[in-house]
Structure formats: structure tokens, C-alpha cells
XYZ file of C-alpha atoms in Angstrom:
606
model
C 21.117 231.929 -189.286
C 18.094 233.562 -187.614
C 15.835 230.756 -188.849
C 18.234 228.132 -187.438
C 18.388 229.959 -184.088
C 14.571 230.108 -183.874
C 14.369 226.398 -184.686
C 16.869 225.622 -181.923
C 14.972 227.706 -179.359
C 11.682 226.116 -180.302
C 13.173 222.641 -180.124
C 14.549 223.332 -176.650
C 11.099 224.532 -175.504
C 9.460 221.435 -176.947
C 12.116 219.107 -175.528
C 11.784 220.441 -171.980
C 7.989 220.438 -171.949
C 7.842 216.976 -173.524
C 9.874 215.541 -170.659
C 7.956 217.494 -168.011
C 4.626 216.281 -169.372
C 5.959 212.718 -169.405
C 6.439 213.046 -165.646
C 10.150 213.840 -165.383
C 10.728 215.874 -162.187
C 11.874 219.428 -163.046
C 14.986 219.133 -160.849
C 16.289 216.295 -163.014
C 16.258 218.529 -166.093
C 18.532 221.177 -164.576
C 22.309 220.685 -164.516
C 22.473 221.694 -160.830
C 19.257 219.934 -159.839
C 17.491 223.240 -159.242
C 13.817 223.083 -160.244
C 13.364 226.828 -159.832
C 16.244 227.509 -162.187
C 14.725 225.195 -164.779
C 11.469 227.145 -164.778
C 13.405 230.402 -164.881
C 15.324 229.208 -167.949
C 12.092 227.933 -169.506
C 10.505 231.371 -169.259
C 13.437 232.840 -171.184
C 12.299 230.836 -174.204
C 9.728 232.019 -176.688
C 6.473 230.175 -176.051
C 5.476 227.658 -178.705
C 1.770 228.233 -178.097
C 0.542 225.712 -180.663
C 2.628 222.910 -179.171
C 1.829 223.722 -175.535
C -1.882 224.096 -176.239
C -2.016 220.791 -178.065
C -0.189 218.944 -175.293
C -2.256 220.387 -172.435
C -5.554 219.921 -174.217
C -5.032 216.198 -174.630
C -4.378 215.658 -170.916
C -7.206 214.011 -169.017
C -8.723 215.455 -165.874
C -7.348 212.548 -163.832
C -3.859 213.142 -165.198
C -3.984 216.837 -164.299
C -5.165 216.118 -160.777
C -2.968 213.035 -160.437
C 0.576 212.409 -161.638
C 1.033 215.840 -163.282
C -0.461 217.869 -160.433
C 2.953 218.686 -158.833
C 4.307 219.907 -162.174
C 1.218 222.016 -162.916
C 1.337 223.483 -159.387
C 4.930 224.543 -159.972
C 4.167 225.861 -163.445
C 1.388 228.143 -162.165
C 3.498 229.193 -159.187
C 6.633 230.121 -161.139
C 4.718 231.843 -163.923
C 2.775 233.879 -161.372
C 5.956 234.898 -159.572
C 7.670 235.843 -162.815
C 4.691 237.857 -164.040
C 4.547 239.684 -160.706
C 8.234 240.375 -160.150
C 10.193 240.104 -163.414
C 12.519 243.089 -163.746
C 14.867 242.048 -166.555
C 12.816 243.348 -169.466
C 9.286 242.526 -170.559
C 10.023 239.279 -172.448
C 9.997 236.956 -169.429
C 6.832 238.569 -168.049
C 5.246 238.270 -171.475
C 6.180 234.566 -171.677
C 4.836 233.954 -168.169
C 1.504 235.599 -168.960
C 1.144 233.686 -172.205
C 1.942 230.400 -170.494
C -0.597 231.114 -167.750
C -3.212 231.942 -170.371
C -2.668 228.672 -172.241
C -2.549 226.604 -169.052
C -5.702 228.259 -167.665
C -7.653 227.731 -170.844
C -6.621 224.111 -171.317
C -6.582 222.864 -167.721
C -9.636 224.649 -166.325
C -11.894 223.449 -169.160
C -11.767 219.823 -167.990
C -15.017 219.902 -165.999
C -13.298 220.672 -162.710
C -15.119 221.616 -159.537
C -14.228 224.794 -157.677
C -12.113 223.044 -155.081
C -10.336 221.035 -157.800
C -9.380 224.293 -159.514
C -7.951 225.576 -156.238
C -6.096 222.299 -155.739
C -4.654 222.370 -159.252
C -3.529 226.005 -159.232
C -2.740 226.684 -155.572
C -1.624 223.218 -154.510
C -4.413 222.908 -151.962
C -7.603 224.629 -150.903
C -5.797 225.889 -147.812
C -3.341 227.880 -149.919
C -5.906 229.221 -152.343
C -6.449 232.577 -150.619
C -2.789 233.470 -150.811
C -2.287 232.291 -154.398
C -5.473 233.743 -155.886
C -5.063 237.043 -154.067
C -1.578 237.277 -155.581
C -3.001 236.314 -158.962
C -5.717 238.995 -159.007
C -3.297 241.542 -157.570
C -0.853 240.826 -160.382
C -3.582 241.226 -163.003
C -4.813 244.480 -161.495
C -1.316 245.930 -161.378
C -0.261 245.001 -164.902
C -3.582 245.874 -166.568
C -3.409 249.337 -164.996
C 0.294 249.909 -165.784
C 1.776 251.590 -168.855
C 3.584 248.431 -169.968
C 3.715 246.512 -173.211
C 2.397 243.359 -171.492
C -0.841 244.877 -170.190
C -2.922 243.492 -173.053
C -1.573 239.997 -172.296
C -2.573 240.401 -168.650
C -6.052 241.472 -169.731
C -6.291 238.455 -172.013
C -5.175 236.168 -169.180
C -7.824 237.569 -166.854
C -10.432 237.353 -169.597
C -9.611 233.729 -170.450
C -9.510 232.769 -166.777
C -12.915 234.223 -165.841
C -14.524 232.868 -169.020
C -13.168 229.392 -168.379
C -13.896 229.391 -164.637
C -17.411 230.712 -165.359
C -19.494 230.606 -162.149
C -17.188 228.349 -160.099
C -16.133 229.507 -156.642
C -12.603 230.751 -157.558
C -14.287 233.530 -159.517
C -15.165 235.148 -156.182
C -11.546 236.252 -155.826
C -12.223 238.740 -158.628
C -14.916 240.295 -156.454
C -12.500 240.732 -153.567
C -9.979 242.489 -155.793
C -11.778 245.283 -157.648
C -10.186 245.530 -161.099
C -12.512 248.301 -162.269
C -9.984 251.170 -161.845
C -7.358 249.205 -163.772
C -9.817 248.433 -166.571
C -10.742 252.124 -166.808
C -7.061 253.053 -167.134
C -6.618 250.351 -169.778
C -9.612 251.521 -171.817
C -8.570 255.173 -171.748
C -4.971 254.481 -172.780
C -4.158 255.345 -176.378
C -1.745 252.398 -176.630
C -4.478 249.823 -175.931
C -7.284 251.145 -178.142
C -7.264 247.940 -180.187
C -8.234 245.938 -177.080
C -11.019 248.119 -175.656
C -13.735 245.677 -176.717
C -11.908 242.883 -174.864
C -11.740 245.051 -171.749
C -15.437 245.926 -171.985
C -16.412 242.274 -172.309
C -14.058 241.320 -169.454
C -15.789 243.884 -167.260
C -19.260 242.680 -168.277
C -18.426 239.049 -167.487
C -17.050 240.068 -164.101
C -20.305 241.939 -163.469
C -22.224 238.730 -164.220
C -20.456 236.529 -161.690
C -23.235 234.999 -159.544
C -25.355 237.983 -160.489
C -28.563 236.687 -158.955
C -27.182 236.337 -155.427
C -24.137 238.608 -155.392
C -25.445 241.802 -156.954
C -25.035 243.825 -153.776
C -21.508 242.573 -153.286
C -20.366 242.768 -156.895
C -18.110 245.834 -157.150
C -18.337 245.894 -160.949
C -22.118 246.311 -161.018
C -21.822 249.091 -158.469
C -19.065 250.913 -160.333
C -20.885 250.592 -163.671
C -23.947 252.167 -162.078
C -21.988 255.003 -160.509
C -19.625 255.678 -163.405
C -19.519 259.304 -164.569
C -16.399 259.043 -166.713
C -17.691 260.105 -170.128
C -14.398 259.401 -171.891
C -14.326 255.841 -170.567
C -17.934 255.145 -171.567
C -17.522 256.831 -174.942
C -14.565 254.587 -175.783
C -16.582 251.517 -174.865
C -19.424 252.736 -177.083
C -17.085 253.111 -180.034
C -15.454 249.748 -179.475
C -18.663 247.760 -179.789
C -19.683 249.175 -183.172
C -17.381 246.969 -185.331
C -18.374 243.614 -183.762
C -22.084 244.483 -183.891
C -21.743 245.478 -187.555
C -19.903 242.227 -188.219
C -22.669 240.243 -186.534
C -25.260 241.950 -188.757
C -23.249 241.296 -191.897
C -23.004 237.629 -190.983
C -26.740 237.411 -191.697
C -26.440 239.198 -195.013
C -24.278 239.177 -198.102
C -20.976 240.971 -197.809
C -22.093 243.626 -200.291
C -25.509 244.194 -198.771
C -24.586 246.866 -196.264
C -22.009 248.644 -198.402
C -23.076 252.131 -199.390
C -26.521 251.940 -197.793
C -27.830 254.669 -195.540
C -29.764 254.255 -192.322
C -33.077 254.256 -194.138
C -32.143 251.503 -196.570
C -30.611 249.353 -193.865
C -33.565 249.641 -191.521
C -36.256 249.395 -194.163
C -34.827 246.163 -195.464
C -33.966 244.564 -192.148
C -36.747 245.595 -189.806
C -39.287 243.098 -191.134
C -37.608 239.706 -190.667
C -40.924 237.864 -190.977
C -41.362 239.282 -194.471
C -37.769 238.646 -195.443
C -38.295 234.951 -194.936
C -40.876 234.866 -197.743
C -40.179 237.871 -199.956
C -37.930 240.900 -200.158
C -39.258 244.394 -200.206
C -38.901 246.185 -203.524
C -36.431 248.711 -202.119
C -34.274 246.125 -200.368
C -30.902 245.077 -201.684
C -30.336 242.430 -199.009
C -30.320 238.691 -199.492
C -29.995 236.091 -196.785
C -27.005 233.854 -196.577
C -27.590 230.133 -196.474
C -26.020 228.927 -193.229
C -23.906 225.831 -193.270
C -25.982 224.074 -190.624
C -29.317 225.052 -192.122
C -30.205 227.371 -189.240
C -28.696 230.870 -188.934
C -26.967 231.509 -185.635
C -25.439 234.648 -184.124
C -21.682 234.699 -184.579
C -19.411 235.059 -181.555
C -18.982 238.808 -182.128
C -22.608 239.279 -181.086
C -21.399 238.832 -177.503
C -20.500 242.538 -177.705
C -24.165 243.068 -176.800
C -23.458 242.103 -173.174
C -21.301 245.096 -172.143
C -23.762 247.402 -173.914
C -26.610 245.890 -171.929
C -24.813 246.073 -168.583
C -24.084 249.772 -169.046
C -27.504 250.571 -170.532
C -29.311 248.839 -167.681
C -27.121 250.226 -164.928
C -26.181 253.690 -166.142
C -28.746 255.905 -167.978
C -25.986 258.329 -168.996
C -24.302 255.601 -171.012
C -27.335 255.257 -173.290
C -27.208 258.964 -174.114
C -23.507 258.679 -174.945
C -24.265 255.585 -177.005
C -26.705 257.586 -179.115
C -24.355 260.520 -179.692
C -23.342 259.145 -183.074
C -26.778 259.969 -184.503
C -25.432 263.345 -185.548
C -21.992 262.212 -186.641
C -22.257 259.054 -188.727
C -24.310 258.026 -191.761
C -25.088 254.667 -190.131
C -25.455 255.056 -186.340
C -25.010 252.268 -183.827
C -28.720 252.117 -183.102
C -29.463 251.089 -186.678
C -26.997 248.194 -186.513
C -28.354 247.130 -183.131
C -31.965 247.128 -184.305
C -30.986 245.260 -187.458
C -29.201 242.602 -185.412
C -32.155 242.415 -183.030
C -34.550 241.744 -185.894
C -32.442 238.815 -187.106
C -32.060 237.406 -183.603
C -35.814 237.590 -183.073
C -36.415 235.839 -186.378
C -34.169 232.963 -185.298
C -35.816 232.751 -181.893
C -39.238 232.466 -183.511
C -38.247 229.191 -185.147
C -35.216 227.829 -183.277
C -35.056 226.309 -179.829
C -31.336 226.288 -179.014
C -30.560 227.818 -175.632
C -27.932 230.083 -177.188
C -30.307 231.529 -179.783
C -32.960 232.071 -177.134
C -30.455 233.716 -174.797
C -29.396 236.253 -177.422
C -33.009 237.034 -178.331
C -33.883 237.527 -174.668
C -30.914 239.821 -174.194
C -31.800 242.144 -177.084
C -35.429 242.076 -175.966
C -34.387 243.319 -172.538
C -32.162 245.940 -174.152
C -35.081 247.282 -176.169
C -37.203 247.382 -173.030
C -34.479 249.354 -171.229
C -34.334 251.720 -174.197
C -38.054 252.516 -174.350
C -38.207 252.937 -170.573
C -35.447 255.554 -170.689
C -37.285 258.823 -171.345
C -34.053 260.698 -172.046
C -33.005 258.121 -174.630
C -36.372 258.287 -176.363
C -36.121 262.070 -176.464
C -32.666 261.815 -178.007
C -33.944 259.451 -180.670
C -36.632 261.949 -181.545
C -34.682 265.217 -181.363
C -31.517 264.085 -183.166
C -32.390 263.211 -186.738
C -30.032 261.051 -188.737
C -29.188 262.075 -192.304
C -32.219 261.772 -194.541
C -34.750 260.502 -192.015
C -36.176 260.806 -188.546
C -34.453 257.931 -186.802
C -36.947 257.948 -183.960
C -39.618 256.699 -186.314
C -37.391 253.953 -187.653
C -36.377 252.870 -184.142
C -39.956 252.719 -182.938
C -40.998 250.917 -186.109
C -38.310 248.322 -185.449
C -39.486 247.797 -181.902
C -43.064 247.324 -183.038
C -41.962 244.995 -185.836
C -40.313 242.712 -183.283
C -43.722 242.079 -181.763
C -45.330 241.632 -185.164
C -42.728 239.043 -186.115
C -43.144 237.181 -182.817
C -46.914 237.073 -183.016
C -46.772 235.656 -186.546
C -44.315 233.015 -185.318
C -46.511 231.823 -182.484
C -49.615 231.898 -184.636
C -47.864 229.560 -187.070
C -47.064 227.142 -184.201
C -43.353 227.539 -184.903
C -42.175 229.831 -182.148
C -39.912 228.608 -179.387
C -40.115 231.877 -177.461
C -41.737 231.757 -174.034
C -44.912 233.550 -172.988
C -42.960 235.943 -170.703
C -40.859 236.949 -173.711
C -43.990 237.764 -175.663
C -45.261 239.729 -172.683
C -42.149 241.868 -172.845
C -42.650 242.412 -176.557
C -46.180 243.618 -175.889
C -44.972 245.825 -173.054
C -42.355 247.410 -175.307
C -45.094 248.325 -177.767
C -47.237 249.594 -174.894
C -44.434 251.866 -173.674
C -43.832 253.041 -177.238
C -47.477 253.984 -177.801
C -47.589 255.712 -174.438
C -44.481 257.742 -175.332
C -45.902 258.696 -178.730
C -49.174 259.971 -177.288
C -47.430 261.824 -174.482
C -45.219 263.664 -176.937
C -48.040 263.981 -179.493
C -45.999 262.233 -182.172
C -47.779 260.598 -185.078
C -45.974 257.557 -186.412
C -46.433 256.418 -190.001
C -46.374 252.647 -189.615
C -48.216 249.551 -190.845
C -50.367 249.573 -187.712
C -53.057 247.341 -189.169
C -50.638 244.427 -189.382
C -49.707 244.894 -185.744
C -53.373 244.827 -184.674
C -53.924 241.711 -186.773
C -50.961 240.028 -185.075
C -52.022 240.861 -181.526
C -55.681 240.042 -182.064
C -54.654 236.873 -183.894
C -52.786 235.901 -180.750
C -56.040 236.009 -178.789
C -57.666 233.727 -181.336
C -54.741 231.320 -181.175
C -54.760 231.253 -177.362
C -58.488 230.651 -177.240
C -58.118 227.629 -179.492
C -55.089 226.131 -177.736
C -55.537 227.199 -174.131
C -55.900 223.647 -172.772
C -52.361 222.792 -173.877
C -50.810 226.229 -173.354
C -51.815 226.810 -169.733
C -49.107 224.416 -168.545
C -46.378 226.504 -170.208
C -46.743 229.322 -167.679
C -47.151 233.044 -168.156
C -50.214 232.815 -170.414
C -52.440 234.785 -168.067
C -49.941 237.618 -167.791
C -49.464 237.643 -171.548
C -53.206 238.060 -172.060
C -53.415 240.834 -169.472
C -50.443 242.671 -170.986
C -51.844 242.335 -174.499
C -55.245 243.618 -173.384
C -53.634 246.554 -171.581
C -51.699 247.393 -174.732
C -54.761 247.295 -176.957
C -56.728 249.315 -174.420
C -54.059 252.010 -174.477
C -53.708 251.747 -178.246
C -57.364 252.500 -178.906
C -57.632 255.045 -176.100
C -54.675 257.061 -177.390
C -55.313 256.314 -181.053
C -56.251 259.816 -182.128
C -53.012 261.257 -180.737
C -50.414 258.943 -182.284
C -51.981 257.246 -185.330
C -51.048 259.115 -188.514
C -54.511 259.422 -190.103
C -58.215 259.056 -189.278
C -58.190 256.027 -191.572
C -55.703 254.306 -189.251
C -58.074 254.895 -186.328
C -60.928 253.395 -188.338
C -58.812 250.308 -189.111
C -58.029 249.747 -185.424
C -61.704 249.890 -184.435
C -62.661 247.635 -187.342
C -60.120 244.999 -186.299
C -61.440 245.084 -182.730
C -65.018 244.574 -183.944
C -63.959 241.840 -186.350
C -62.231 239.947 -183.524
C -64.860 240.560 -180.832
C -65.548 236.848 -180.361
C -61.866 236.101 -179.672
C -61.790 238.967 -177.183
C -64.882 237.656 -175.422
C -63.261 234.236 -175.028
C -60.472 235.794 -172.990
C -62.906 236.136 -170.078
C -62.946 232.402 -169.522
C -59.178 232.147 -169.811
C -58.648 234.907 -167.260
C -61.057 233.182 -164.904
C -59.125 229.950 -165.291
C -55.891 231.683 -164.269
C -57.714 233.413 -161.398
C -57.061 236.973 -162.557
C -58.547 239.622 -160.282
C -61.498 241.705 -161.564
C -59.318 244.811 -161.648
C -56.837 243.007 -163.905
C -59.550 242.522 -166.504
C -60.620 246.193 -166.687
C -58.872 246.552 -170.056
C -60.858 243.624 -171.458
C -64.112 245.192 -170.334
C -63.140 248.488 -171.962
C -62.399 246.762 -175.260
C -65.621 244.767 -175.157
C -67.591 247.948 -174.441
C -66.110 249.484 -177.588
C -66.816 246.459 -179.763
C -70.352 246.107 -178.377
C -71.044 249.794 -179.051
C -70.042 249.586 -182.704
C -71.662 246.192 -183.249
C -74.949 247.700 -182.109
C -74.505 250.543 -184.577
C -73.877 248.020 -187.336
C -76.921 245.908 -186.432
C -79.062 249.024 -186.235
C -78.720 249.508 -189.975
C -81.123 246.577 -190.421
C -79.033 244.115 -192.438
C -78.204 240.853 -190.705
C -75.284 239.876 -192.970
C -72.899 242.523 -194.192
C -69.789 242.591 -196.305
C -66.571 243.704 -194.663
C -66.635 246.881 -196.722
C -70.107 247.726 -195.368
C -69.004 247.193 -191.762
C -65.953 249.348 -192.310
C -68.061 252.109 -193.897
C -70.486 252.151 -190.947
C -67.610 252.406 -188.458
C -66.110 255.301 -190.420
C -69.423 257.158 -190.505
C -70.030 256.709 -186.780
C -66.560 257.908 -185.771
C -66.668 260.879 -188.121
C -70.080 261.934 -186.837
C -69.647 261.391 -183.098
C -65.957 260.780 -182.523
C -64.322 257.686 -181.122
C -66.342 255.920 -178.431
C -64.410 255.499 -175.163
C -65.638 253.874 -171.938
C -66.147 256.387 -169.117
C -64.304 254.120 -166.666
C -61.033 254.123 -168.597
C -57.961 255.666 -166.925
C -54.765 256.508 -168.750
C -52.065 255.134 -166.479
C -48.435 255.120 -167.477
C -47.298 251.534 -168.053
C -45.024 250.318 -165.298
C -41.273 249.761 -165.568
C -40.659 246.132 -166.449
C -36.920 245.975 -167.160
C -35.148 243.390 -165.036
C -31.697 241.931 -164.682
C -30.572 239.416 -167.294
C -29.243 236.575 -165.182
C -28.789 233.621 -167.516
C -26.592 234.964 -170.294
C -23.192 234.604 -168.606
C -22.444 231.055 -169.746
C -23.080 231.935 -173.384
C -20.985 235.087 -172.998
C -18.125 233.049 -171.560
C -18.328 230.471 -174.340
C -18.450 233.054 -177.135
C -15.852 235.191 -175.399
C -13.426 232.270 -175.393
C -14.143 231.825 -179.073
C -12.823 235.338 -179.672
C -9.861 235.163 -177.265
């Protein structure tokens, strides 16, 4: 009986919508000729979402703006009124919200302009203020209410802003500040399953015309000023599952089961090595993607709300790192693992989506190392079985190492400014280590080889690379990093042998360093900008003279290394008198071009 009743209801829903979409005026389908009554009766029926979605998706843009425009105007109008005013139970409001969600997703994705969206939903541009103000008011009210339909209202708002993207109707969400309602939603126990959706909704709202509306965007301002620890803590917890899922998409399902932080990081932090061989203590194996090129899954979009809060609110980062003491596999380990995979992809792929994700995690790492409190937390709160600070800093340095190898192999699609940020992250890391007098056990030699190899590569390809932009700044940043690295070497490198290796690599690559003079002149760098290069050349010249003074014109590498060791052990490390130890500047900047990918992936999850 129940099955027959459901079939009858569904058939009635399908029958009415079939006639409406064929162009039958709504008044003709009501016994009394009342179009409003027809829509009221229609909203009493359970929504057949599959049918309605299929029908609306196949409509053309011309059809929506032409013969079916009056019907669609009425549909939006009646659903909005019902969602705002329905008092006879939650079912009708629920049906109205679901219908609006389907209609928004299907109709607004037809390459409409902003004014066409207003025309389709409001009836005309002249009525858009009234209709859209009512729309955002309805969303704000329901999302902030203790009702069973609040998650549907959140989903409607989420789908609408993702589909509308950067078109002008999105500005109505700046006029109506939904932040208080979203906070109430996130903190409610009944909506815990939808916190990630709310966080992403908030992040996408914060990205609306971010480059020219930052001062007017209430969401950016409220994120920056937020002091609600409970709200931020719930957001932190909500993003852990999707980030973990994104990591596991790059690995076998069993690979992360039962592994601690150390095993996870050790095996994932060297993506360049994973592509050719696995470390002996790694139990991970790469999946073979269907399309031949691994891509971040849609769940990786959870990175956006983390970034917006990290960049705007330093307190959030501290809350984000609280789980270091409480979980065997903290969020930071999953984030760094995901970052390593995203960087690996970006070193060989050129899709705008892959590049956007790599740029986002790069900016997040820069924000992290520029947050002194966060770096202190990473150092002072050890995870079970290891000092997580070391693993985090190793991961950050490995990102650069992987990138440099990629460019040196002529396979990287990353831009010079991205490499500059990688270098600057390492520069900030080394500066932090020496300031805190922390010695980091790391494969430093490979990092020096990568950076110095970059100079050799640039010197050989500069004629073709100068047109790509940012090469001069990349060279200056890399020189500044190496200058700081050798100047601070005795305070952060783990052993005297590591110091000897750094000096040896500088001497071995002295010719490549010297060639940077000409490149800097070609990009018209000021003399002060090249101070770091002069310091490095002074060091290499000093030790080359010591080597030549032994009287042998041609020497084996082992002989050169032995002479460098003897000189440093006898007289200490040679440093130019003109060198100053300045703190590297803050380089973090707003991510402005990720919104369209966030909207696309967000819709994939909705």
C-alpha cells in the first residue's frame, strides 16, 4: 500500500512538472485556475530530485530565458515565499529548499551573465534587489535557526554561490552578512555532520571578488577578528577527514592503516624519490590513476577554509595544531603528506587545477613558517615517538628539493615565483632554526645540490627563461637563502661534517655562481640586491685559494673536501665582514585565483 502511494505521489509530481516544462501555463493545471494554488499543491509533494534535475539540465539557455522564463520566475518566487513563510510543518519548507537547490544548480550553470541570472530569478534586473535581499535573508534566518531544514538551507546557499561564482548577484551575499548564522550552525550539536560544508561555504563567500572587495567583504573581516575558540576548533576537526581522504587517494587503501606520524611522514615527504624508488622503511605504493596523471580529489578543497583562517587569524593555526598532543596522527602530518603529493604533480603537470592546488598549499606553508607562535608550537609539542617539528621542517625543505629536481629535469610546469616562495620558505625555516639554536638532522647536502643545480640550469637556459618572468627575483631569493644558510650553518646544521659539505658544494659550483652576475645585470638588479652573491663568491674564492696553495693543479674531489675540512677545523668558517644577518621579510600574500576551482570541486561534493 505504502509503495503504491509513493508511486502515485511521484507520478503526480512528474506529471505536473512535465506539463509545466512543456509550456503549459500553471493556471491551466489547477481546477480553479489559480496558479499560486498549483505551486502550493506542488510543494506538498515529495521532490523527485532525479527527474527534476534531469529535466532542468537538458534545457537550453535560450529556453530558460525564453519560453520557460515566466514559469521559472514563478517557480523561484513561490519556492522562496514558501521557504520564508511556511508554517504548516517543515515538509513544505524542505521541499521548497530542495527545489530551489536543484533549480539553482541546473539553471545557473548555463553560462549566464549576471544580469541574465537576475532576469531569470527575479523577473527583471529592476526587481533583483528585492528578490535577492529576501533570498539571502531567508538563508540567514534558516541557517541560524534550530530547525530540521537548516542543513538544506546551507546546501542551497552553498550550491548557489558555487554556481554563481564571481558573477554580480554574488554581491548580495556581501550585503547580508551570514557569518553569525554560520557560526551558530557550526556550533550546533545537531549539525555536526555538516560543519565541513559550512566551513567551505564561508571560505567561498570570503573569496567573492577577493582582489577588489577585500575591504568590503564582511567574511574576511569576521574571520580575521574571530575569537570564538569553539567555532574555530569545530572547523579544525571537520577538515581532518577530507584531508585524510585526499591523501589516501594517492596511496593504497591499506597504506595509512596502523602507521604512526613517523612512518607516514618518512614515506611521503620525498615525492621525488617515490617516483623512482621507495624507501626501505616505507609501506606505501602509488596508485595508478585512470587518466595516467594523478589529480587531487574533490575533498582536497577542504584546504581552502584552512587557508583562509590560517592567513587571516593567527589564533586559528594554534588551535589547528592542538591535536599534536592528542592524536597519533595529527592534522599537520596529513597536510604535509598531501602537500608533497600536490607538489609532485605540479612539477610534471600543467593543468590549471593542479597548479592552483600546489600554489595554495605553498602559500599555506609560507603562512605557517612565518607564524612564530605556530613554529614554537611545532617544536614544543612533540607527537608520540618523534619531534614533529623536525618532520614538519623536513617536509617543507623537501618541497623545495622536489621542485628544484623537477625544473632541472626540464619537466616542471611551476612558475618562477612559485619557486621563489619555495626558496623563501626554506630561508625562513633556516632563520628560525638558527634563532632558536635548533639543529636539524636532514639530508642537507641534497638540498644544496638542488639549489646550486638550479643556478647551473638557469645559466645554461637564461636566453629562453628570461621571457617567463620572475627569474631575477628567483635568483636573488636563492642567493639570499644560500647566504643565510652558510652564515648560520654552525648553529643549525647537525654536525661539523654537514658544514663541510655545504662549503664544498659552494666551491664545486663556483663557476655557476659567478655566472649569476651577468644574469642579474641583464635583469637590472641593484648592487645592493647582489650583496648575497658577493658574499658567496668571497667564500668560494677564499677556499679555492687555500686549495690552490697546496701546489697541485688538478685534485680529486676527496682531496678538495679534505683541504676544506682542515681549513675550517683550524681557523673556523670563513665569513665576509660585510655580511649582515637580517630576518627574511614576510612574503605571504592573498591567494586570489583559487575560487573557481573551489566552486567546481565544491559542487562536486554537494
